[in-house]
Amino acid sequence: MAESGSGKGKQISVLASSTFAFTICFAVWMMFAVLGIPIKARLGLNETQFGLLAATPVLTGSLVRVPLGIWTDKYGGRVVLFLLMLSTVVPIWLIGEATEFWHFLVLGLFVGLAGGSFSVGTPYVARWFPPARKGLAMGIFGAGNSGSALTKFVAPAIIAGFGWQMLPRVYAVAMLTTAVIFWMFSYSDKSHAVSSNVSFMEQMKMLKDPRVWRYCQYYSVVFGGYVALALWMTKYYVSEYGFDMRIAALLAACFSLPGGVLRALGGWIADKHGAHKVTWWVMWVCWVCFFLLSYPQTSMVIKTVRGDMVMNVGVSPLFFTILLFVVGIATAIGKASVFKFISDDFSHNIGAVSGVVGLAGGLGGFILPIMFGALVDLTGIRSSAFMLLYGTVCVSLVWMHYSFKPTRKTPEAAMPFAKAA
């Protein structure tokens, strides 16, 4: 099926098979969000160690995004994504045999390669569609982020029924099967490849462009924050509200599912209203929600004329879940709008640029869970994770404000009749 052409049938087949492959890759990439809970109990890990365990696959998946994006430009997304999925099958299986903390960390680094699938699939899919539909196409592909929710639906049931060792074995078989299905239903088009005469350094020249660094910051919030929360929320529900792991995973999926599925909606909105306007409002929504989520469970003693009055203030599980759901929708739209920026500004170098921006987002997803755990160990306040996220959104809003601030009119432009006078 490796023939050229870009008919509508091939477009749909490439989009569908790539989205399915990315969904499974993302489910595998996020497996420690659930699998890490029994491992934490088994090994007696503290919060920082759990954050490191959950985030380790994210590190590798982030670091490989730049070379994978460049290889996709050069060799085509079909072969790169297929080989990438095959390379993770054995490490996934071996997680079920691990017994020590360092075993899980090393294997997690190899399993994390699955996270690089985004930087392969994004340029691969985008090149099959005209500019007016690229935002929607990339949004549909990006809906594979819902693999995080898939893990939260499937993993607790497998662990409860067959033990935690069974989960990596099931995921290894699923990854192998997905690789074969993707190869059968995807296509290649040689015209989509960047000329082999383009060197690595030439492709990396875009790092001098300040727009790339802005998009890295935005994506570290909307994607890095999404990944970090997807890894952290199941355990947060267990620790903060005392829910069973299955109920906690189900509630955490209220964030993960819209954060993945609605990315296609975000692509359509970005196509219609523009990347800047959409990203701006996404940041404001996240700013409000993170401010509310930051408030810790608090008991206050108020002195009144009738004596002391005790008041308990905090975010209830229902309100917490509603706010998370809103954040999930906002990050889904924001992830798509940031990549709309890239497709508009770097259409001829989208693989390399998406790799760099994806790297920044992935590194955010790696660093944030570790910082979440460290903050809990240092302060004892679980909502400190949201305090940190609130700060990152503030940085993005300030940067966006000054980066896109309209150029002020000169005195001559402001006074059109000055010359005439």
CSV table of C-alpha atoms in Angstrom, one decimal:
chain,number,residue,atom,x,y,z
A,1,MET,CA,0.0,0.0,0.0
A,2,ALA,CA,3.0,2.3,-0.2
A,3,GLU,CA,1.9,4.0,-3.4
A,4,SER,CA,1.7,7.8,-3.9
A,5,GLY,CA,-1.3,9.9,-4.3
A,6,SER,CA,-3.6,12.0,-2.1
A,7,GLY,CA,-7.1,11.0,-2.9
A,8,LYS,CA,-9.9,11.5,-0.4
A,9,GLY,CA,-10.0,7.8,0.4
A,10,LYS,CA,-6.3,7.8,1.3
A,11,GLN,CA,-6.6,10.9,3.3
A,12,ILE,CA,-9.3,9.3,5.5
A,13,SER,CA,-7.4,6.0,5.8
A,14,VAL,CA,-4.2,7.8,6.8
A,15,LEU,CA,-6.0,10.0,9.3
A,16,ALA,CA,-8.0,7.1,10.8
A,17,SER,CA,-5.1,4.6,11.1
A,18,SER,CA,-2.7,7.3,12.4
A,19,THR,CA,-5.2,8.4,15.1
A,20,PHE,CA,-5.8,4.9,16.2
A,21,ALA,CA,-2.1,4.2,16.4
A,22,PHE,CA,-1.5,7.4,18.4
A,23,THR,CA,-4.3,6.6,20.8
A,24,ILE,CA,-2.7,3.2,21.7
A,25,CYS,CA,0.7,4.8,21.9
A,26,PHE,CA,-0.6,7.5,24.3
A,27,ALA,CA,-2.4,4.9,26.4
A,28,VAL,CA,0.9,3.0,26.8
A,29,TRP,CA,2.8,6.3,27.4
A,30,MET,CA,0.4,7.1,30.3
A,31,MET,CA,0.3,3.6,31.8
A,32,PHE,CA,2.2,4.5,35.0
A,33,ALA,CA,-0.7,6.9,35.9
A,34,VAL,CA,-2.5,3.8,37.1
A,35,LEU,CA,0.2,1.1,37.2
A,36,GLY,CA,2.3,3.4,39.4
A,37,ILE,CA,-0.2,3.2,42.3
A,38,PRO,CA,0.3,-0.5,43.1
A,39,ILE,CA,4.0,-0.2,42.4
A,40,LYS,CA,4.2,2.7,44.8
A,41,ALA,CA,2.6,0.6,47.5
A,42,ARG,CA,4.7,-2.4,46.7
A,43,LEU,CA,8.0,-0.6,46.8
A,44,GLY,CA,7.1,2.0,49.5
A,45,LEU,CA,7.8,5.0,47.4
A,46,ASN,CA,7.4,8.6,48.5
A,47,GLU,CA,5.6,11.3,46.5
A,48,THR,CA,8.7,12.5,44.7
A,49,GLN,CA,9.7,9.0,43.7
A,50,PHE,CA,6.2,8.3,42.4
A,51,GLY,CA,6.4,11.5,40.4
A,52,LEU,CA,9.7,10.3,38.9
A,53,LEU,CA,8.3,6.9,38.1
A,54,ALA,CA,5.2,8.3,36.4
A,55,ALA,CA,7.2,10.9,34.5
A,56,THR,CA,10.1,8.8,33.3
A,57,PRO,CA,8.4,7.6,30.1
A,58,VAL,CA,7.5,11.2,29.3
A,59,LEU,CA,11.2,12.2,29.4
A,60,THR,CA,12.2,9.8,26.6
A,61,GLY,CA,9.1,10.5,24.6
A,62,SER,CA,10.0,14.2,24.7
A,63,LEU,CA,13.7,13.9,23.9
A,64,VAL,CA,13.1,11.8,20.8
A,65,ARG,CA,10.5,14.2,19.3
A,66,VAL,CA,13.0,16.4,17.5
A,67,PRO,CA,14.9,13.7,15.7
A,68,LEU,CA,11.6,11.8,15.0
A,69,GLY,CA,10.1,15.0,13.5
A,70,ILE,CA,13.2,15.5,11.3
A,71,TRP,CA,13.2,11.8,10.2
A,72,THR,CA,9.5,12.1,9.3
A,73,ASP,CA,10.3,15.0,7.1
A,74,LYS,CA,13.0,13.1,5.4
A,75,TYR,CA,11.8,9.4,5.3
A,76,GLY,CA,8.0,9.8,5.6
A,77,GLY,CA,5.8,9.2,8.6
A,78,ARG,CA,4.5,5.7,7.7
A,79,VAL,CA,7.8,3.8,8.1
A,80,VAL,CA,9.0,5.9,11.1
A,81,LEU,CA,5.8,5.4,13.1
A,82,PHE,CA,5.7,1.7,12.3
A,83,LEU,CA,9.3,1.1,13.4
A,84,LEU,CA,8.8,3.3,16.5
A,85,MET,CA,5.8,1.2,17.7
A,86,LEU,CA,7.7,-2.1,17.1
A,87,SER,CA,10.6,-0.8,19.2
A,88,THR,CA,8.5,-0.5,22.3
A,89,VAL,CA,6.9,-4.0,22.4
A,90,VAL,CA,9.6,-5.9,24.3
A,91,PRO,CA,10.2,-3.1,26.9
A,92,ILE,CA,6.5,-2.9,27.6
A,93,TRP,CA,6.3,-6.7,28.2
A,94,LEU,CA,9.4,-6.7,30.5
A,95,ILE,CA,7.7,-4.2,32.9
A,96,GLY,CA,5.7,-7.2,34.2
A,97,GLU,CA,8.9,-8.9,35.2
A,98,ALA,CA,10.5,-5.9,37.0
A,99,THR,CA,11.1,-6.1,40.8
A,100,GLU,CA,13.2,-3.1,41.7
A,101,PHE,CA,12.6,0.7,41.4
A,102,TRP,CA,15.5,1.1,39.0
A,103,HIS,CA,14.1,-1.7,36.8
A,104,PHE,CA,10.9,0.3,36.3
A,105,LEU,CA,12.8,3.5,35.6
A,106,VAL,CA,15.1,2.0,32.9
A,107,LEU,CA,12.2,0.2,31.2
A,108,GLY,CA,10.1,3.3,31.5
A,109,LEU,CA,12.7,5.1,29.4
A,110,PHE,CA,12.3,2.7,26.6
A,111,VAL,CA,8.5,2.5,26.8
A,112,GLY,CA,8.6,6.3,26.6
A,113,LEU,CA,9.5,6.1,23.0
A,114,ALA,CA,5.8,5.6,22.3
A,115,GLY,CA,5.3,9.3,23.3
A,116,GLY,CA,7.4,10.3,20.3
A,117,SER,CA,4.6,9.1,18.0
A,118,PHE,CA,3.0,12.6,18.1
A,119,SER,CA,5.9,14.3,16.3
A,120,VAL,CA,5.7,11.6,13.6
A,121,GLY,CA,2.0,11.6,13.1
A,122,THR,CA,1.4,15.3,13.2
A,123,PRO,CA,3.4,16.2,10.1
A,124,TYR,CA,2.5,12.9,8.5
A,125,VAL,CA,-1.2,13.6,8.7
A,126,ALA,CA,-0.9,17.4,8.0
A,127,ARG,CA,0.7,16.9,4.6
A,128,TRP,CA,-2.2,14.9,3.4
A,129,PHE,CA,-4.6,17.9,3.8
A,130,PRO,CA,-4.9,21.4,2.3
A,131,PRO,CA,-4.1,24.4,4.5
A,132,ALA,CA,-7.8,25.2,5.2
A,133,ARG,CA,-8.3,21.7,6.7
A,134,LYS,CA,-5.0,21.1,8.4
A,135,GLY,CA,-6.1,22.4,11.8
A,136,LEU,CA,-9.1,20.0,11.8
A,137,ALA,CA,-7.0,17.1,10.6
A,138,MET,CA,-4.3,17.7,13.2
A,139,GLY,CA,-7.0,18.1,15.8
A,140,ILE,CA,-8.6,14.8,15.0
A,141,PHE,CA,-5.2,13.1,15.1
A,142,GLY,CA,-4.4,14.8,18.4
A,143,ALA,CA,-7.6,13.4,19.8
A,144,GLY,CA,-5.4,10.3,20.3
A,145,ASN,CA,-4.5,12.0,23.6
A,146,SER,CA,-7.7,10.3,24.8
A,147,GLY,CA,-5.5,7.2,25.1
A,148,SER,CA,-4.8,8.6,28.6
A,149,ALA,CA,-8.5,8.1,29.4
A,150,LEU,CA,-8.4,4.7,27.8
A,151,THR,CA,-5.8,3.6,30.3
A,152,LYS,CA,-7.9,4.9,33.1
A,153,PHE,CA,-10.9,2.9,31.9
A,154,VAL,CA,-9.0,-0.3,31.1
A,155,ALA,CA,-6.0,-0.5,33.5
A,156,PRO,CA,-7.8,-0.6,36.9
A,157,ALA,CA,-10.0,-3.5,35.7
A,158,ILE,CA,-7.1,-5.5,34.5
A,159,ILE,CA,-5.1,-4.8,37.6
A,160,ALA,CA,-8.0,-5.7,39.9
A,161,GLY,CA,-8.8,-8.9,38.0
A,162,PHE,CA,-5.4,-10.3,37.1
A,163,GLY,CA,-2.8,-8.3,39.1
A,164,TRP,CA,-0.6,-5.4,38.0
A,165,GLN,CA,1.8,-7.7,36.1
A,166,MET,CA,-0.8,-8.4,33.5
A,167,LEU,CA,-1.3,-4.8,32.4
A,168,PRO,CA,2.1,-4.5,30.6
A,169,ARG,CA,1.6,-7.8,28.9
A,170,VAL,CA,-1.8,-6.8,27.5
A,171,TYR,CA,-0.3,-3.5,26.4
A,172,ALA,CA,2.6,-5.1,24.6
A,173,VAL,CA,0.2,-7.3,22.6
A,174,ALA,CA,-2.0,-4.3,21.9
A,175,MET,CA,1.0,-2.3,20.6
A,176,LEU,CA,2.2,-5.1,18.3
A,177,THR,CA,-1.3,-5.5,16.9
A,178,THR,CA,-1.7,-1.7,16.4
A,179,ALA,CA,1.6,-1.5,14.5
A,180,VAL,CA,0.4,-4.2,12.0
A,181,ILE,CA,-3.0,-2.5,11.6
A,182,PHE,CA,-1.4,0.9,11.0
A,183,TRP,CA,0.9,-0.5,8.3
A,184,MET,CA,-2.0,-2.2,6.5
A,185,PHE,CA,-4.1,0.9,6.3
A,186,SER,CA,-1.6,3.8,5.9
A,187,TYR,CA,0.1,5.1,2.8
A,188,SER,CA,3.2,6.9,1.7
A,189,ASP,CA,3.7,9.9,-0.7
A,190,LYS,CA,7.2,10.7,-1.7
A,191,SER,CA,6.3,14.3,-2.5
A,192,HIS,CA,5.7,14.9,1.2
A,193,ALA,CA,9.3,14.3,2.1
A,194,VAL,CA,11.8,17.1,2.6
A,195,SER,CA,14.7,17.1,0.1
A,196,SER,CA,17.5,14.9,1.3
A,197,ASN,CA,19.9,17.8,0.5
A,198,VAL,CA,18.5,19.7,3.5
A,199,SER,CA,20.9,19.2,6.3
A,200,PHE,CA,20.1,18.8,10.0
A,201,MET,CA,21.6,22.2,10.8
A,202,GLU,CA,19.5,23.9,8.1
A,203,GLN,CA,16.3,22.3,9.5
A,204,MET,CA,17.3,23.5,13.0
A,205,LYS,CA,17.8,27.1,12.0
A,206,MET,CA,14.2,27.8,13.0
A,207,LEU,CA,15.4,27.8,16.6
A,208,LYS,CA,16.6,31.3,16.0
A,209,ASP,CA,13.0,32.3,15.4
A,210,PRO,CA,11.4,33.8,18.6
A,211,ARG,CA,8.0,32.4,17.5
A,212,VAL,CA,9.2,28.9,18.1
A,213,TRP,CA,10.1,29.7,21.7
A,214,ARG,CA,6.8,31.3,22.3
A,215,TYR,CA,5.0,28.2,21.0
A,216,CYS,CA,7.2,26.0,23.2
A,217,GLN,CA,6.0,28.0,26.3
A,218,TYR,CA,2.3,27.8,25.3
A,219,TYR,CA,2.6,24.1,24.6
A,220,SER,CA,4.4,23.3,27.8
A,221,VAL,CA,1.3,24.6,29.6
A,222,VAL,CA,-1.5,23.1,27.5
A,223,PHE,CA,0.2,19.8,26.7
A,224,GLY,CA,2.8,19.5,29.5
A,225,GLY,CA,0.1,20.5,32.0
A,226,TYR,CA,-2.3,18.0,30.5
A,227,VAL,CA,0.2,15.1,30.6
A,228,ALA,CA,1.3,16.0,34.2
A,229,LEU,CA,-2.3,16.1,35.4
A,230,ALA,CA,-3.2,12.9,33.5
A,231,LEU,CA,-0.4,11.1,35.3
A,232,TRP,CA,-1.1,12.7,38.7
A,233,MET,CA,-4.9,12.9,39.1
A,234,THR,CA,-5.7,9.2,39.8
A,235,LYS,CA,-3.4,9.2,42.8
A,236,TYR,CA,-4.6,12.7,43.8
A,237,TYR,CA,-8.2,11.4,44.1
A,238,VAL,CA,-7.0,8.4,46.1
A,239,SER,CA,-4.8,10.5,48.5
A,240,GLU,CA,-6.9,13.7,48.8
A,241,TYR,CA,-10.5,12.3,48.8
A,242,GLY,CA,-9.9,8.6,49.8
A,243,PHE,CA,-11.5,7.1,46.7
A,244,ASP,CA,-10.8,3.5,45.6
A,245,MET,CA,-8.4,3.3,42.6
A,246,ARG,CA,-11.1,2.3,40.1
A,247,ILE,CA,-13.4,5.2,41.1
A,248,ALA,CA,-10.4,7.6,41.2
A,249,ALA,CA,-9.3,6.5,37.7
A,250,LEU,CA,-12.9,7.0,36.4
A,251,LEU,CA,-13.1,10.5,37.9
A,252,ALA,CA,-9.7,11.3,36.5
A,253,ALA,CA,-10.9,10.3,33.1
A,254,CYS,CA,-13.4,13.2,33.3
A,255,PHE,CA,-10.3,15.3,32.7
A,256,SER,CA,-8.3,13.0,30.4
A,257,LEU,CA,-11.2,12.2,28.0
A,258,PRO,CA,-12.3,15.7,26.9
A,259,GLY,CA,-8.6,16.7,27.0
A,260,GLY,CA,-8.0,14.3,24.2
A,261,VAL,CA,-11.2,13.8,22.2
A,262,LEU,CA,-12.1,17.5,21.9
A,263,ARG,CA,-8.8,18.4,20.4
A,264,ALA,CA,-10.5,17.9,17.0
A,265,LEU,CA,-13.0,20.6,18.0
A,266,GLY,CA,-10.0,22.8,19.0
A,267,GLY,CA,-8.6,22.4,15.5
A,268,TRP,CA,-11.9,23.4,13.9
A,269,ILE,CA,-12.2,26.5,16.2
A,270,ALA,CA,-8.6,27.5,15.5
A,271,ASP,CA,-9.2,27.2,11.7
A,272,LYS,CA,-12.3,29.5,12.1
A,273,HIS,CA,-11.2,32.1,14.7
A,274,GLY,CA,-7.4,32.1,14.4
A,275,ALA,CA,-4.7,30.5,16.6
A,276,HIS,CA,-3.9,33.6,18.7
A,277,LYS,CA,-7.5,34.4,19.8
A,278,VAL,CA,-8.2,30.8,20.7
A,279,THR,CA,-5.0,30.3,22.6
A,280,TRP,CA,-5.5,33.6,24.5
A,281,TRP,CA,-8.9,32.5,25.8
A,282,VAL,CA,-7.7,29.0,26.6
A,283,MET,CA,-5.0,30.5,28.9
A,284,TRP,CA,-7.6,32.7,30.7
A,285,VAL,CA,-9.9,29.8,31.3
A,286,CYS,CA,-7.0,27.7,32.7
A,287,TRP,CA,-5.9,30.7,34.9
A,288,VAL,CA,-9.3,30.9,36.6
A,289,CYS,CA,-9.6,27.2,37.1
A,290,PHE,CA,-6.1,26.7,38.5
A,291,PHE,CA,-6.7,29.6,40.9
A,292,LEU,CA,-9.8,27.9,42.3
A,293,LEU,CA,-8.1,24.4,42.3
A,294,SER,CA,-5.1,25.8,44.2
A,295,TYR,CA,-7.2,26.5,47.4
A,296,PRO,CA,-6.3,23.8,50.0
A,297,GLN,CA,-8.7,22.2,52.4
A,298,THR,CA,-8.8,24.8,55.2
A,299,SER,CA,-10.3,25.0,58.7
A,300,MET,CA,-10.7,28.5,60.2
A,301,VAL,CA,-11.7,29.6,63.6
A,302,ILE,CA,-13.6,32.9,63.5
A,303,LYS,CA,-14.0,35.0,66.6
A,304,THR,CA,-17.6,36.1,67.0
A,305,VAL,CA,-19.7,37.8,69.7
A,306,ARG,CA,-21.1,34.4,70.6
A,307,GLY,CA,-17.7,32.6,70.7
A,308,ASP,CA,-15.6,30.7,68.3
A,309,MET,CA,-17.1,29.6,65.0
A,310,VAL,CA,-15.3,26.9,63.0
A,311,MET,CA,-15.5,27.2,59.2
A,312,ASN,CA,-14.3,24.5,56.8
A,313,VAL,CA,-13.4,25.7,53.4
A,314,GLY,CA,-12.2,23.6,50.5
A,315,VAL,CA,-13.0,22.2,47.1
A,316,SER,CA,-15.5,19.3,47.2
A,317,PRO,CA,-14.9,16.3,45.0
A,318,LEU,CA,-17.8,17.3,42.7
A,319,PHE,CA,-16.6,20.9,42.2
A,320,PHE,CA,-13.0,19.6,41.8
A,321,THR,CA,-14.1,17.2,39.0
A,322,ILE,CA,-16.2,19.9,37.3
A,323,LEU,CA,-13.2,22.3,37.3
A,324,LEU,CA,-10.9,19.5,36.0
A,325,PHE,CA,-13.4,18.8,33.2
A,326,VAL,CA,-13.3,22.5,32.2
A,327,VAL,CA,-9.5,22.4,32.2
A,328,GLY,CA,-9.6,19.3,30.1
A,329,ILE,CA,-11.7,21.0,27.4
A,330,ALA,CA,-9.5,24.1,27.5
A,331,THR,CA,-6.2,22.2,27.1
A,332,ALA,CA,-7.7,20.1,24.3
A,333,ILE,CA,-8.6,23.3,22.4
A,334,GLY,CA,-5.3,24.9,23.3
A,335,LYS,CA,-3.2,22.0,22.1
A,336,ALA,CA,-4.8,22.2,18.7
A,337,SER,CA,-4.6,26.0,18.5
A,338,VAL,CA,-0.8,26.0,19.2
A,339,PHE,CA,-0.2,23.6,16.4
A,340,LYS,CA,-2.4,25.7,14.2
A,341,PHE,CA,0.2,28.5,14.8
A,342,ILE,CA,2.9,26.0,13.6
A,343,SER,CA,1.1,24.9,10.5
A,344,ASP,CA,0.4,28.5,9.5
A,345,ASP,CA,3.9,29.9,10.2
A,346,PHE,CA,6.2,26.9,9.3
A,347,SER,CA,4.3,24.9,6.7
A,348,HIS,CA,7.6,23.9,4.9
A,349,ASN,CA,9.4,22.8,8.1
A,350,ILE,CA,6.5,21.5,10.2
A,351,GLY,CA,8.2,18.2,11.2
A,352,ALA,CA,11.2,19.8,12.8
A,353,VAL,CA,9.3,22.7,14.4
A,354,SER,CA,6.6,20.4,15.7
A,355,GLY,CA,9.3,18.2,17.1
A,356,VAL,CA,10.9,21.1,19.0
A,357,VAL,CA,7.5,22.4,20.3
A,358,GLY,CA,6.5,18.8,21.2
A,359,LEU,CA,9.8,18.4,23.0
A,360,ALA,CA,9.0,21.5,25.1
A,361,GLY,CA,5.5,20.2,25.9
A,362,GLY,CA,6.8,16.8,26.8
A,363,LEU,CA,9.5,18.1,29.0
A,364,GLY,CA,6.8,20.1,30.8
A,365,GLY,CA,5.0,16.8,31.3
A,366,PHE,CA,8.1,15.2,32.7
A,367,ILE,CA,9.2,17.9,35.0
A,368,LEU,CA,5.8,18.9,36.4
A,369,PRO,CA,4.9,15.5,38.1
A,370,ILE,CA,8.3,15.4,39.8
A,371,MET,CA,7.7,19.0,41.0
A,372,PHE,CA,4.2,18.0,42.1
A,373,GLY,CA,5.6,15.2,44.3
A,374,ALA,CA,8.5,17.4,45.6
A,375,LEU,CA,6.0,20.2,46.6
A,376,VAL,CA,3.8,17.7,48.4
A,377,ASP,CA,6.8,16.3,50.3
A,378,LEU,CA,8.0,19.8,51.2
A,379,THR,CA,4.7,21.5,52.0
A,380,GLY,CA,2.3,18.7,52.8
A,381,ILE,CA,-0.3,20.5,50.7
A,382,ARG,CA,-1.6,18.4,47.7
A,383,SER,CA,-3.2,21.4,46.0
A,384,SER,CA,0.3,22.9,45.6
A,385,ALA,CA,0.4,21.2,42.2
A,386,PHE,CA,-2.3,23.6,41.0
A,387,MET,CA,-0.5,26.5,42.6
A,388,LEU,CA,2.5,25.7,40.3
A,389,LEU,CA,0.3,25.3,37.2
A,390,TYR,CA,-1.3,28.7,38.0
A,391,GLY,CA,2.1,30.3,37.9
A,392,THR,CA,3.0,28.8,34.6
A,393,VAL,CA,-0.3,30.1,33.0
A,394,CYS,CA,0.5,33.6,34.4
A,395,VAL,CA,3.9,33.5,32.5
A,396,SER,CA,2.1,32.5,29.3
A,397,LEU,CA,-0.5,35.2,29.6
A,398,VAL,CA,2.1,37.9,30.1
A,399,TRP,CA,4.3,36.6,27.3
A,400,MET,CA,1.3,36.5,24.9
A,401,HIS,CA,0.2,40.0,25.9
A,402,TYR,CA,3.6,41.6,25.0
A,403,SER,CA,4.3,39.3,22.0
A,404,PHE,CA,1.1,40.2,20.1
A,405,LYS,CA,0.7,43.7,21.4
A,406,PRO,CA,-0.2,46.0,18.4
A,407,THR,CA,2.5,48.3,17.3
A,408,ARG,CA,1.8,51.8,18.5
A,409,LYS,CA,1.1,54.4,15.9
A,410,THR,CA,3.7,57.1,15.2
A,411,PRO,CA,2.7,60.7,15.9
A,412,GLU,CA,2.5,61.3,12.1
A,413,ALA,CA,0.2,58.3,11.7
A,414,ALA,CA,-2.0,59.3,14.6
A,415,MET,CA,-2.3,62.9,13.1
A,416,PRO,CA,-3.1,62.4,9.4
A,417,PHE,CA,-3.5,66.1,8.8
A,418,ALA,CA,-0.2,67.1,10.4
A,419,LYS,CA,1.7,67.2,7.1
A,420,ALA,CA,-1.1,69.1,5.4
A,421,ALA,CA,-0.9,71.7,8.2
